[in-house]
């Protein structure tokens, strides 16, 4: 785009690219390598970049000893519930926002931007008090509610974009044919909206799966802990041999969002979802 | 809200319109209710708490104390210390993030080999939960088993080996680098999208006129992507200022408070010492500061654009 650079210019560009690849890639390689190293290699005085005797032991240990298995199960339940609930709640609202001109739409969008501005610390104390009053403070249900509310503004914004892409004529044609409003929604809008619903569900799932702060503050019972909190607790247990299971658990915790990003790659690279996922 | 839709009820009478209105509210209700209850209300309540002496515990009454919390904050050395660290962190991370992301975006926008690999790698950190990013870098910075110290050993620079996150002088720079690593992908993707929107013809015309690469970047590319730059740097700054999980996992504010970001400080005040009112006041101050800094930044950008 910047025209044809000279030979040295090209060389410098590749040098810079190599620098970026090292900065971005090496920490990831290190996580992978640590996850597959047997204890003997972990405590070695001078660790190697590639494990000489790779093992799956760390993964087994992470799940049995540190109760990461239970935490992962908790995270899965909470994230799935959040995803389903977000879609159910956002679907009708996004339809209303996309199809009817209403001041509420502007207000909703304003709220998306405004809510970014406020630190969680300001929200967490009143939320904690509200949830405690409802008896939901130390429960998955309370956590799910917060995750849905937290994901909603962006989910609405994203989903109403999908609704707008469905030609209005299709709906009109169906209603001319005598279909009622609900029938139009079910037969015409809903099937065409499926990709948007999947994207919204995935977004909500990942934000819940990655979330740390609310889970840290609201969940007090160790049995109810979610994966990020359990991993963070795990960090406190020092000892070099522990790093293996820690790395293995971290790797597994990343898988869902990696899958999500692979799924969204094309949209992401076009920039239309930039600003989507922020932990 | 960019395109104005035709109202389906324009041609019909008032009865249809009011029926539509009922439909809208019914459709919006399931979203509106939880947002009001768990987002709008807590926010207003949180702002109010900042003007009270609320403390943890069940039947503790909160009294309105006006500006007392803020007077206390003014003389609280720990707060000022954390505030300074917060600014260093937020500015440091945002600026580095932007510069590095712009460089990478410019590279990715060219026909280079390994571009595909770089594109994938550039997105992976974004896909990681903040807690995992923290753990990952703890492994890199680990004093005995860490990648960084081992690297310095291999190149024969054992003197540079140190406890990166535990040393007073290296802790803050070390966490800033992690912040840059974690946030760079998103900024890169956004800037790349901006670059791809720059019209080719402008570049070609400038090249024909004999403008150097730097000149073309300065006078063609940069002005064209300026709106994107302003948007993403503003958002980055807000996110960085309010960031919590990453540094909580890396250092928990240590060593000796050297990485005690304002949000970590507020968290400790609220949930370790139970000073809800004081912590909320701190939150209020942070919001005011962010808004003020953004206002200055956006006004300057706007003036430059005109």
Coordinates of C-alpha atoms in Angstrom, one line a residue:
Chain A
X1 CA 0.0 0.0 0.0
X2 CA 2.9 2.3 0.7
X3 CA 4.4 1.7 -2.7
X4 CA 7.4 -0.5 -3.4
X5 CA 9.9 -0.2 -0.6
X6 CA 13.6 -0.5 -1.2
X7 CA 15.5 -3.7 -0.4
X8 CA 16.7 -2.4 2.9
X9 CA 13.2 -1.2 3.6
X10 CA 11.8 -4.7 3.1
X11 CA 14.5 -6.2 5.3
X12 CA 13.7 -3.7 8.1
X13 CA 10.0 -4.6 7.7
X14 CA 10.7 -8.3 8.1
X15 CA 13.0 -7.5 11.1
X16 CA 10.1 -5.6 12.7
X17 CA 7.7 -8.4 12.0
X18 CA 10.1 -10.9 13.5
X19 CA 10.2 -8.7 16.6
X20 CA 6.4 -8.7 16.9
X21 CA 6.2 -12.5 16.4
X22 CA 8.7 -13.1 19.2
X23 CA 7.0 -10.6 21.6
X24 CA 3.5 -12.1 20.8
X25 CA 4.5 -15.7 20.3
X26 CA 7.1 -16.7 22.9
X27 CA 5.0 -16.2 26.0
X28 CA 2.5 -18.5 24.4
X29 CA 5.1 -21.1 23.5
X30 CA 6.3 -21.0 27.1
X31 CA 2.8 -21.7 28.4
X32 CA 2.5 -24.6 26.1
X33 CA 5.9 -26.0 27.0
X34 CA 5.3 -25.6 30.8
X35 CA 2.0 -27.4 30.5
X36 CA 3.7 -30.5 29.0
X37 CA 6.8 -30.6 31.1
X38 CA 7.2 -33.4 33.7
X39 CA 8.0 -32.2 37.3
X40 CA 11.7 -33.1 36.9
X41 CA 12.1 -30.7 34.0
X42 CA 10.1 -28.0 35.8
X43 CA 12.5 -27.7 38.7
X44 CA 15.6 -28.0 36.5
X45 CA 18.1 -25.2 37.1
X46 CA 18.0 -24.1 33.5
X47 CA 14.7 -24.9 31.9
X48 CA 14.5 -25.7 28.2
X49 CA 12.1 -24.1 25.7
X50 CA 10.8 -27.5 24.4
X51 CA 10.1 -30.2 26.9
X52 CA 12.4 -33.2 26.3
X53 CA 9.9 -35.7 27.7
X54 CA 6.4 -34.2 27.1
X55 CA 3.7 -35.6 29.4
X56 CA 0.0 -35.2 30.0
X57 CA 0.5 -35.6 33.8
X58 CA 0.0 -31.9 34.5
X59 CA -3.5 -32.0 32.9
X60 CA -4.5 -35.0 35.0
X61 CA -3.1 -33.4 38.2
X62 CA -4.8 -30.0 37.5
X63 CA -8.1 -31.7 37.4
X64 CA -7.7 -34.2 40.3
X65 CA -5.7 -32.3 42.9
X66 CA -6.6 -28.7 42.5
X67 CA -10.3 -29.2 41.9
X68 CA -10.0 -27.3 38.7
X69 CA -12.4 -29.9 37.3
X70 CA -15.2 -28.8 39.6
X71 CA -14.4 -25.1 38.9
X72 CA -14.5 -25.8 35.1
X73 CA -17.9 -27.5 35.6
X74 CA -19.2 -24.5 37.5
X75 CA -17.9 -22.2 34.9
X76 CA -19.6 -24.2 32.2
X77 CA -23.0 -24.2 33.9
X78 CA -22.8 -20.4 34.6
X79 CA -21.6 -19.6 31.1
X80 CA -24.2 -21.7 29.4
X81 CA -27.0 -20.3 31.5
X82 CA -25.8 -16.8 30.8
X83 CA -25.6 -17.4 27.1
X84 CA -29.1 -18.9 26.8
X85 CA -30.7 -16.2 29.0
X86 CA -28.9 -13.4 27.2
X87 CA -30.2 -14.6 23.8
X88 CA -33.8 -15.1 25.2
X89 CA -33.9 -11.6 26.6
X90 CA -32.0 -9.8 23.9
X91 CA -33.9 -11.3 21.0
X92 CA -37.3 -9.5 21.4
X93 CA -35.6 -6.3 22.5
X94 CA -33.2 -6.2 19.5
X95 CA -36.1 -6.8 17.2
X96 CA -37.9 -3.8 18.7
X97 CA -34.8 -1.6 18.5
X98 CA -34.2 -2.5 14.9
X99 CA -37.7 -2.3 13.5
X100 CA -39.2 0.6 15.4
X101 CA -37.7 4.0 15.6
X102 CA -37.7 4.8 19.2
X103 CA -35.8 7.1 21.6
X104 CA -35.1 4.0 23.7
X105 CA -32.7 2.8 21.1
X106 CA -30.5 5.9 21.5
X107 CA -30.8 5.6 25.2
X108 CA -29.7 2.0 25.1
X109 CA -26.7 2.8 22.9
X110 CA -25.7 5.7 25.2
X111 CA -25.8 3.3 28.1
X112 CA -23.5 0.9 26.3
X113 CA -20.9 3.7 26.1
X114 CA -21.6 5.1 29.5
X115 CA -21.3 1.7 31.3
X116 CA -17.8 1.4 30.0
X117 CA -16.8 4.5 31.9
X118 CA -17.7 3.3 35.4
X119 CA -15.3 1.1 37.3
X120 CA -16.7 -2.2 38.6
X121 CA -15.8 -1.1 42.1
X122 CA -18.5 1.5 42.0
X123 CA -21.1 -1.1 40.9
X124 CA -20.1 -4.1 42.9
X125 CA -21.1 -2.9 46.4
X126 CA -24.7 -2.0 45.5
X127 CA -25.0 -5.1 43.3
X128 CA -23.7 -7.2 46.3
X129 CA -26.3 -5.5 48.5
X130 CA -29.2 -6.1 46.0
X131 CA -28.2 -9.7 45.5
X132 CA -27.9 -10.3 49.2
X133 CA -31.4 -8.9 49.8
X134 CA -32.7 -11.4 47.2
X135 CA -30.7 -14.2 48.8
X136 CA -28.6 -14.7 45.6
X137 CA -25.3 -13.2 46.8
X138 CA -23.3 -16.4 47.1
X139 CA -24.9 -18.3 44.3
X140 CA -24.6 -19.2 40.6
X141 CA -28.0 -17.7 39.9
X142 CA -26.8 -14.3 41.1
X143 CA -23.7 -14.6 39.0
X144 CA -25.7 -15.5 35.9
X145 CA -28.0 -12.5 36.4
X146 CA -25.0 -10.1 36.5
X147 CA -23.4 -11.7 33.5
X148 CA -26.6 -11.4 31.5
X149 CA -27.0 -7.7 32.4
X150 CA -23.3 -7.1 31.7
X151 CA -23.5 -8.8 28.3
X152 CA -26.9 -7.3 27.3
X153 CA -25.9 -3.8 26.1
X154 CA -23.4 -5.2 23.6
X155 CA -25.6 -8.2 22.7
X156 CA -28.4 -5.9 21.9
X157 CA -26.3 -3.7 19.8
X158 CA -24.9 -6.6 17.9
X159 CA -28.2 -8.5 17.5
X160 CA -30.2 -5.5 16.3
X161 CA -27.6 -5.1 13.5
X162 CA -28.4 -8.7 12.4
X163 CA -32.1 -7.9 12.5
X164 CA -31.6 -4.9 10.3
X165 CA -29.9 -7.1 7.7
X166 CA -33.1 -9.1 7.3
X167 CA -35.0 -7.4 4.4
X168 CA -38.2 -5.9 5.7
X169 CA -39.9 -7.0 2.5
X170 CA -39.7 -10.6 3.5
X171 CA -41.7 -9.9 6.6
X172 CA -44.2 -7.7 4.7
X173 CA -44.7 -10.4 2.1
X174 CA -45.4 -12.9 4.8
X175 CA -48.0 -10.7 6.5
X176 CA -49.6 -10.0 3.2
X177 CA -50.0 -13.7 2.9
X178 CA -52.0 -13.6 6.0
X179 CA -49.4 -14.6 8.6
X180 CA -49.8 -13.0 12.0
X181 CA -47.1 -11.0 13.7
X182 CA -45.9 -13.9 15.8
X183 CA -46.0 -16.3 12.9
X184 CA -43.9 -13.9 10.9
X185 CA -41.4 -13.7 13.7
X186 CA -41.2 -17.5 14.0
X187 CA -41.3 -18.5 10.4
X188 CA -39.3 -15.6 8.8
X189 CA -37.3 -13.7 11.2
X190 CA -36.1 -16.4 13.6
X191 CA -34.5 -18.7 11.0
X192 CA -32.7 -15.8 9.3
X193 CA -31.5 -14.6 12.6
X194 CA -29.9 -17.9 13.6
X195 CA -26.3 -16.8 12.9
X196 CA -26.8 -13.6 14.9
X197 CA -28.2 -15.6 17.8
X198 CA -25.3 -18.0 17.7
X199 CA -22.8 -15.1 17.7
X200 CA -24.7 -13.4 20.6
X201 CA -24.8 -16.6 22.6
X202 CA -21.1 -17.2 22.1
X203 CA -20.2 -13.7 23.0
X204 CA -22.2 -14.0 26.2
X205 CA -20.7 -17.4 27.0
X206 CA -17.2 -16.1 26.6
X207 CA -17.7 -13.0 28.7
X208 CA -19.1 -15.2 31.5
X209 CA -16.4 -17.8 31.1
X210 CA -13.6 -15.2 31.3
X211 CA -15.1 -13.0 34.0
X212 CA -13.1 -12.7 37.2
X213 CA -14.0 -9.7 39.3
X214 CA -17.7 -10.4 40.1
X215 CA -17.0 -14.1 40.6
X216 CA -14.2 -13.2 43.0
X217 CA -16.3 -10.9 45.1
X218 CA -19.6 -12.6 45.0
X219 CA -18.8 -16.3 45.4
X220 CA -17.6 -17.2 48.9
X221 CA -18.1 -21.0 48.9
X222 CA -15.1 -22.7 47.5
X223 CA -17.3 -25.5 45.9
X224 CA -19.1 -22.8 43.8
X225 CA -15.9 -21.1 42.5
X226 CA -15.6 -20.5 38.8
X227 CA -12.5 -21.4 36.8
X228 CA -10.8 -18.0 36.7
X229 CA -11.1 -17.6 40.4
X230 CA -9.9 -21.1 41.1
X231 CA -6.9 -20.5 38.8
X232 CA -6.1 -17.2 40.5
X233 CA -6.2 -19.0 43.9
X234 CA -3.9 -21.7 42.5
X235 CA -1.3 -19.0 41.6
X236 CA -0.9 -18.3 45.3
X237 CA 0.4 -21.8 45.9
X238 CA 4.1 -21.3 45.2
X239 CA 6.6 -24.0 44.3
X240 CA 8.1 -24.5 40.9
X241 CA 6.7 -28.0 40.4
X242 CA 3.2 -26.6 40.7
X243 CA 3.7 -24.5 37.6
X244 CA 3.0 -27.5 35.4
X245 CA -0.6 -28.1 36.5
X246 CA -1.2 -24.3 36.6
X247 CA -0.1 -24.0 33.0
X248 CA -2.2 -27.0 32.0
X249 CA -5.3 -25.6 33.7
X250 CA -4.7 -22.1 32.1
X251 CA -4.5 -23.7 28.7
X252 CA -7.8 -25.5 29.1
X253 CA -9.4 -22.3 30.3
X254 CA -8.4 -20.6 27.1
X255 CA -9.9 -23.2 24.8
X256 CA -13.5 -21.9 24.6
X257 CA -12.5 -18.4 23.8
X258 CA -10.0 -19.6 21.2
X259 CA -12.8 -21.6 19.5
X260 CA -15.0 -18.5 19.6
X261 CA -12.3 -16.3 18.0
X262 CA -11.7 -18.9 15.3
X263 CA -15.4 -18.8 14.7
X264 CA -15.5 -15.0 14.5
X265 CA -12.2 -14.6 12.7
X266 CA -13.7 -13.2 9.5
X267 CA -15.9 -10.7 11.3
X268 CA -13.1 -9.7 13.6
X269 CA -10.7 -9.0 10.8
X270 CA -13.3 -6.8 9.1
X271 CA -13.4 -4.8 12.4
X272 CA -17.2 -4.9 12.7
X273 CA -16.9 -6.6 16.1
X274 CA -14.0 -4.7 17.4
X275 CA -14.7 -3.7 21.0
X276 CA -16.6 -6.9 21.5
X277 CA -14.7 -8.9 24.0
X278 CA -13.0 -7.2 26.9
X279 CA -12.4 -9.1 30.1
Chain B
X1 CA -29.1 3.9 15.0
X2 CA -27.5 5.1 11.8
X3 CA -30.1 4.3 9.3
X4 CA -33.5 5.8 9.8
X5 CA -36.1 3.1 9.3
X6 CA -39.5 3.8 7.8
X7 CA -42.1 3.5 10.5
X8 CA -44.4 0.7 9.7
X9 CA -47.3 2.6 11.2
X10 CA -47.0 5.8 9.2
X11 CA -49.7 4.9 6.8
X12 CA -52.0 3.5 9.4
X13 CA -54.1 5.3 12.0
X14 CA -53.4 6.2 15.6
X15 CA -54.8 3.0 17.0
X16 CA -52.2 0.9 15.2
X17 CA -49.6 3.3 16.4
X18 CA -50.5 2.9 20.1
X19 CA -50.7 -0.9 19.6
X20 CA -47.2 -0.8 18.2
X21 CA -46.0 1.2 21.1
X22 CA -47.4 -1.5 23.5
X23 CA -45.6 -4.1 21.4
X24 CA -42.3 -2.2 21.7
X25 CA -42.5 -1.9 25.4
X26 CA -43.4 -5.6 25.8
X27 CA -40.5 -6.6 23.6
X28 CA -38.1 -4.4 25.5
X29 CA -39.3 -5.2 29.0
X30 CA -37.3 -8.4 29.6
X31 CA -34.1 -6.5 28.8
X32 CA -35.0 -3.2 30.5
X33 CA -35.9 -4.7 33.8
X34 CA -32.7 -6.5 34.7
X35 CA -30.6 -3.6 33.3
X36 CA -32.5 -1.1 35.5
X37 CA -32.3 -3.3 38.5
X38 CA -28.7 -4.6 38.2
X39 CA -27.0 -1.8 36.3
X40 CA -28.6 1.6 36.4
X41 CA -29.8 1.3 40.0
X42 CA -26.5 0.0 41.4
X43 CA -24.6 2.7 39.6
X44 CA -26.7 5.5 41.0
X45 CA -26.6 3.8 44.4
X46 CA -22.8 3.5 44.1
X47 CA -22.4 7.1 43.3
X48 CA -24.5 8.0 46.4
X49 CA -22.5 5.6 48.6
X50 CA -19.5 7.7 47.9
X51 CA -21.1 10.4 50.0
X52 CA -21.8 8.2 53.0
X53 CA -19.9 6.4 55.7
X54 CA -21.3 3.0 54.7
X55 CA -19.4 0.0 56.1
X56 CA -19.5 -3.7 55.6
X57 CA -21.8 -5.8 57.9
X58 CA -25.5 -6.4 58.1
X59 CA -27.4 -3.9 60.2
X60 CA -24.8 -1.1 59.9
X61 CA -26.5 2.2 59.1
X62 CA -25.0 4.5 56.5
X63 CA -25.1 8.2 57.2
X64 CA -24.8 10.9 54.6
X65 CA -21.5 12.6 55.3
X66 CA -21.2 14.9 52.3
X67 CA -17.7 15.5 51.2
X68 CA -16.0 13.9 54.2
X69 CA -14.7 11.0 52.2
X70 CA -13.1 13.3 49.6
X71 CA -11.4 15.4 52.3
X72 CA -10.0 12.2 53.7
X73 CA -8.9 11.0 50.2
X74 CA -7.0 14.3 49.7
X75 CA -4.8 13.6 52.7
X76 CA -4.5 9.9 52.2
X77 CA -1.0 9.2 51.1
X78 CA -1.7 5.7 50.0
X79 CA -4.4 6.9 47.7
X80 CA -2.1 9.5 46.1
X81 CA 0.5 6.9 45.6
X82 CA -2.0 4.5 44.0
X83 CA -3.4 7.3 41.9
X84 CA 0.1 8.2 40.5
X85 CA 0.7 4.5 39.7
X86 CA -2.7 4.3 38.1
X87 CA -1.8 7.2 35.8
X88 CA 1.6 5.8 34.9
X89 CA 0.0 2.5 34.2
X90 CA -2.9 3.9 32.1
X91 CA -0.8 6.3 30.1
X92 CA 2.1 3.9 29.7
X93 CA 0.0 1.0 28.5
X94 CA -2.3 3.1 26.3
X95 CA 0.6 4.9 24.5
X96 CA 2.8 1.8 24.0
X97 CA -0.3 -0.2 23.0
X98 CA -1.1 2.4 20.3
X99 CA 2.4 2.8 19.0
X100 CA 3.1 -0.9 18.8
X101 CA -0.3 -1.7 17.4
X102 CA 0.0 0.9 14.7
X103 CA 3.4 -0.5 13.7
X104 CA 2.0 -4.0 13.5
X105 CA -1.2 -2.9 11.7
X106 CA 1.0 -1.1 9.1
X107 CA 3.1 -4.2 8.6
X108 CA 0.0 -6.5 8.4
X109 CA -1.4 -4.2 5.7
X110 CA 1.5 -5.0 3.4
X111 CA 2.2 -8.0 1.2
X112 CA 4.7 -9.7 3.6
X113 CA 5.3 -13.3 4.0
X114 CA 4.3 -14.8 7.4
X115 CA 1.5 -12.2 7.5
X116 CA -1.1 -15.0 8.1
X117 CA 0.8 -16.3 11.1
X118 CA 1.2 -12.8 12.5
X119 CA -2.5 -12.1 12.1
X120 CA -3.4 -15.2 14.0
X121 CA -0.8 -14.5 16.7
X122 CA -1.9 -11.0 17.0
X123 CA -5.4 -12.1 18.0
X124 CA -4.6 -14.9 20.4
X125 CA -3.8 -12.8 23.5
X126 CA -7.2 -11.2 23.0
X127 CA -8.9 -14.6 23.3
X128 CA -7.3 -15.3 26.6
X129 CA -9.0 -14.7 29.9
X130 CA -7.2 -11.9 31.8
X131 CA -6.5 -14.3 34.6
X132 CA -4.7 -16.7 32.2
X133 CA -2.7 -13.8 30.7
X134 CA -1.6 -13.0 34.3
X135 CA -0.6 -16.6 34.9
X136 CA 1.2 -16.8 31.5
X137 CA 3.4 -13.8 32.3
X138 CA 4.0 -15.0 35.8
X139 CA 5.6 -18.0 34.1
X140 CA 7.6 -15.8 31.8
X141 CA 8.8 -13.6 34.7
X142 CA 9.3 -16.4 37.2
X143 CA 12.7 -15.8 38.9
X144 CA 13.9 -19.5 38.7
X145 CA 11.9 -21.2 36.0
X146 CA 11.0 -18.1 33.9
X147 CA 11.6 -17.7 30.2
X148 CA 13.1 -14.2 30.5
X149 CA 15.7 -15.0 33.1
X150 CA 16.7 -18.2 31.2
X151 CA 17.0 -16.0 28.0
X152 CA 19.4 -13.7 29.8
X153 CA 21.4 -16.7 31.0
X154 CA 21.6 -18.2 27.5
X155 CA 23.0 -15.0 26.0
X156 CA 25.5 -14.7 28.8
X157 CA 23.9 -11.8 30.6
X158 CA 23.3 -13.3 34.0
X159 CA 23.7 -9.9 35.5
X160 CA 20.3 -8.9 34.1
X161 CA 18.5 -11.8 35.8
X162 CA 16.1 -10.5 38.5
X163 CA 12.9 -11.2 40.2
X164 CA 10.9 -9.1 37.7
X165 CA 7.6 -8.9 39.6
X166 CA 9.1 -8.8 43.1
X167 CA 11.7 -6.1 42.6
X168 CA 10.7 -2.5 43.5
X169 CA 12.2 -1.0 40.4
X170 CA 11.1 -3.5 37.8
X171 CA 7.6 -4.5 39.0
X172 CA 5.7 -1.6 37.4
X173 CA 7.4 -1.7 34.0
X174 CA 7.0 -5.5 34.0
X175 CA 3.2 -5.3 34.5
X176 CA 2.9 -2.4 32.0
X177 CA 4.5 -4.7 29.4
X178 CA 1.9 -7.4 30.2
X179 CA -0.9 -4.8 29.8
X180 CA 0.5 -3.9 26.4
X181 CA 0.7 -7.5 25.4
X182 CA -2.9 -8.2 26.5
X183 CA -4.4 -5.1 24.9
X184 CA -2.4 -4.8 21.7
X185 CA -4.4 -7.3 19.6
X186 CA -7.7 -5.5 19.9
X187 CA -6.0 -2.1 19.0
X188 CA -4.2 -3.7 16.1
X189 CA -7.4 -5.2 14.7
X190 CA -9.2 -1.9 14.9
X191 CA -6.4 0.1 13.4
X192 CA -6.0 -2.5 10.6
X193 CA -9.6 -2.1 9.8
X194 CA -9.1 1.7 9.7
X195 CA -6.1 1.3 7.4
X196 CA -8.0 -0.9 5.0
X197 CA -10.5 1.9 4.6
X198 CA -8.0 4.4 3.3
X199 CA -8.6 5.0 -0.3
X200 CA -5.9 3.6 -2.6
X201 CA -6.2 6.4 -5.1
X202 CA -5.0 9.0 -2.5
X203 CA -1.8 7.1 -2.0
X204 CA -1.2 6.6 -5.7
X205 CA -1.8 10.3 -6.3
X206 CA 0.6 11.2 -3.5
X207 CA 3.2 8.8 -4.8
X208 CA 3.0 10.2 -8.3
X209 CA 3.5 13.7 -6.8
X210 CA 6.8 12.3 -5.4
X211 CA 5.8 12.2 -1.7
X212 CA 8.1 10.1 0.4
X213 CA 6.8 7.1 2.4
X214 CA 6.9 9.2 5.6
X215 CA 5.1 12.1 4.0
X216 CA 2.4 9.8 2.6
X217 CA 2.0 8.3 6.0
X218 CA 1.9 11.7 7.8
X219 CA -0.4 13.5 5.3
X220 CA -2.5 10.7 3.8
X221 CA -2.8 7.7 6.1
X222 CA -2.8 9.4 9.5
X223 CA -5.5 12.0 8.8
X224 CA -7.7 9.2 7.2
X225 CA -7.5 6.9 10.2
X226 CA -7.6 9.7 12.9
X227 CA -11.2 9.1 13.9
X228 CA -10.4 5.4 14.5
X229 CA -7.3 6.3 16.4
X230 CA -9.1 8.7 18.7
X231 CA -11.9 6.2 19.3
X232 CA -9.6 3.3 20.2
X233 CA -7.1 5.2 22.3
X234 CA -10.0 6.7 24.3
X235 CA -11.5 3.3 24.9
X236 CA -8.1 1.7 25.7
X237 CA -7.5 4.4 28.2
X238 CA -10.8 3.8 30.0
X239 CA -10.3 0.1 30.0
X240 CA -6.7 0.3 31.2
X241 CA -7.6 2.8 34.0
X242 CA -10.3 0.5 35.2
X243 CA -8.3 -2.7 34.8
X244 CA -8.2 -5.1 37.7
X245 CA -7.9 -8.9 37.1
X246 CA -4.5 -8.8 35.3
X247 CA -2.5 -7.0 37.9
X248 CA -4.4 -8.7 40.7
X249 CA -3.1 -12.1 39.5
X250 CA 0.4 -10.8 38.6
X251 CA 1.3 -8.9 41.8
X252 CA -1.8 -8.2 43.8
X253 CA -0.5 -4.6 44.1
X254 CA 2.9 -5.6 45.4
X255 CA 5.8 -5.4 46.0
X256 CA 5.3 -2.7 48.7
X257 CA 2.4 -1.2 46.8
X258 CA 4.5 -0.5 43.7
X259 CA 1.8 -1.8 41.4
X260 CA -1.2 -0.8 43.5
X261 CA -3.6 0.4 40.8
X262 CA -6.5 2.5 42.0
X263 CA -8.9 -0.3 41.3
X264 CA -6.9 -2.7 43.4
X265 CA -6.7 -0.1 46.2
X266 CA -10.5 0.4 46.1
X267 CA -11.0 -3.4 46.1
X268 CA -8.9 -3.7 49.2
X269 CA -10.6 -0.8 50.9
X270 CA -14.0 -2.3 50.2
X271 CA -13.5 -6.0 50.7
X272 CA -10.6 -6.3 53.0
X273 CA -11.3 -3.3 55.3
X274 CA -15.1 -3.1 54.6
X275 CA -15.0 0.7 54.0
X276 CA -17.8 0.7 51.4
X277 CA -18.4 4.4 51.4
X278 CA -14.7 5.3 51.1
X279 CA -14.2 2.8 48.3
X280 CA -17.2 4.2 46.4
X281 CA -15.9 7.7 46.9
X282 CA -12.6 6.6 45.3
X283 CA -14.6 5.1 42.4
X284 CA -16.4 8.5 41.9
X285 CA -13.1 10.3 41.8
X286 CA -11.8 7.9 39.2
X287 CA -14.8 8.5 37.0
X288 CA -14.4 12.3 37.2
X289 CA -10.8 12.1 36.4
X290 CA -11.3 9.8 33.4
X291 CA -14.0 12.1 32.1
X292 CA -11.9 15.2 32.6
X293 CA -8.9 13.6 30.8
X294 CA -11.0 12.4 28.0
X295 CA -12.6 15.7 27.6
X296 CA -9.2 17.5 27.2
X297 CA -8.0 14.8 24.8
X298 CA -11.1 14.9 22.6
X299 CA -11.3 18.6 22.5
X300 CA -7.7 18.9 21.4
X301 CA -8.3 16.3 18.7
X302 CA -11.4 18.1 17.5
X303 CA -9.6 21.4 17.3
X304 CA -6.8 19.8 15.3
X305 CA -9.3 18.3 12.9
X306 CA -10.9 21.6 12.2

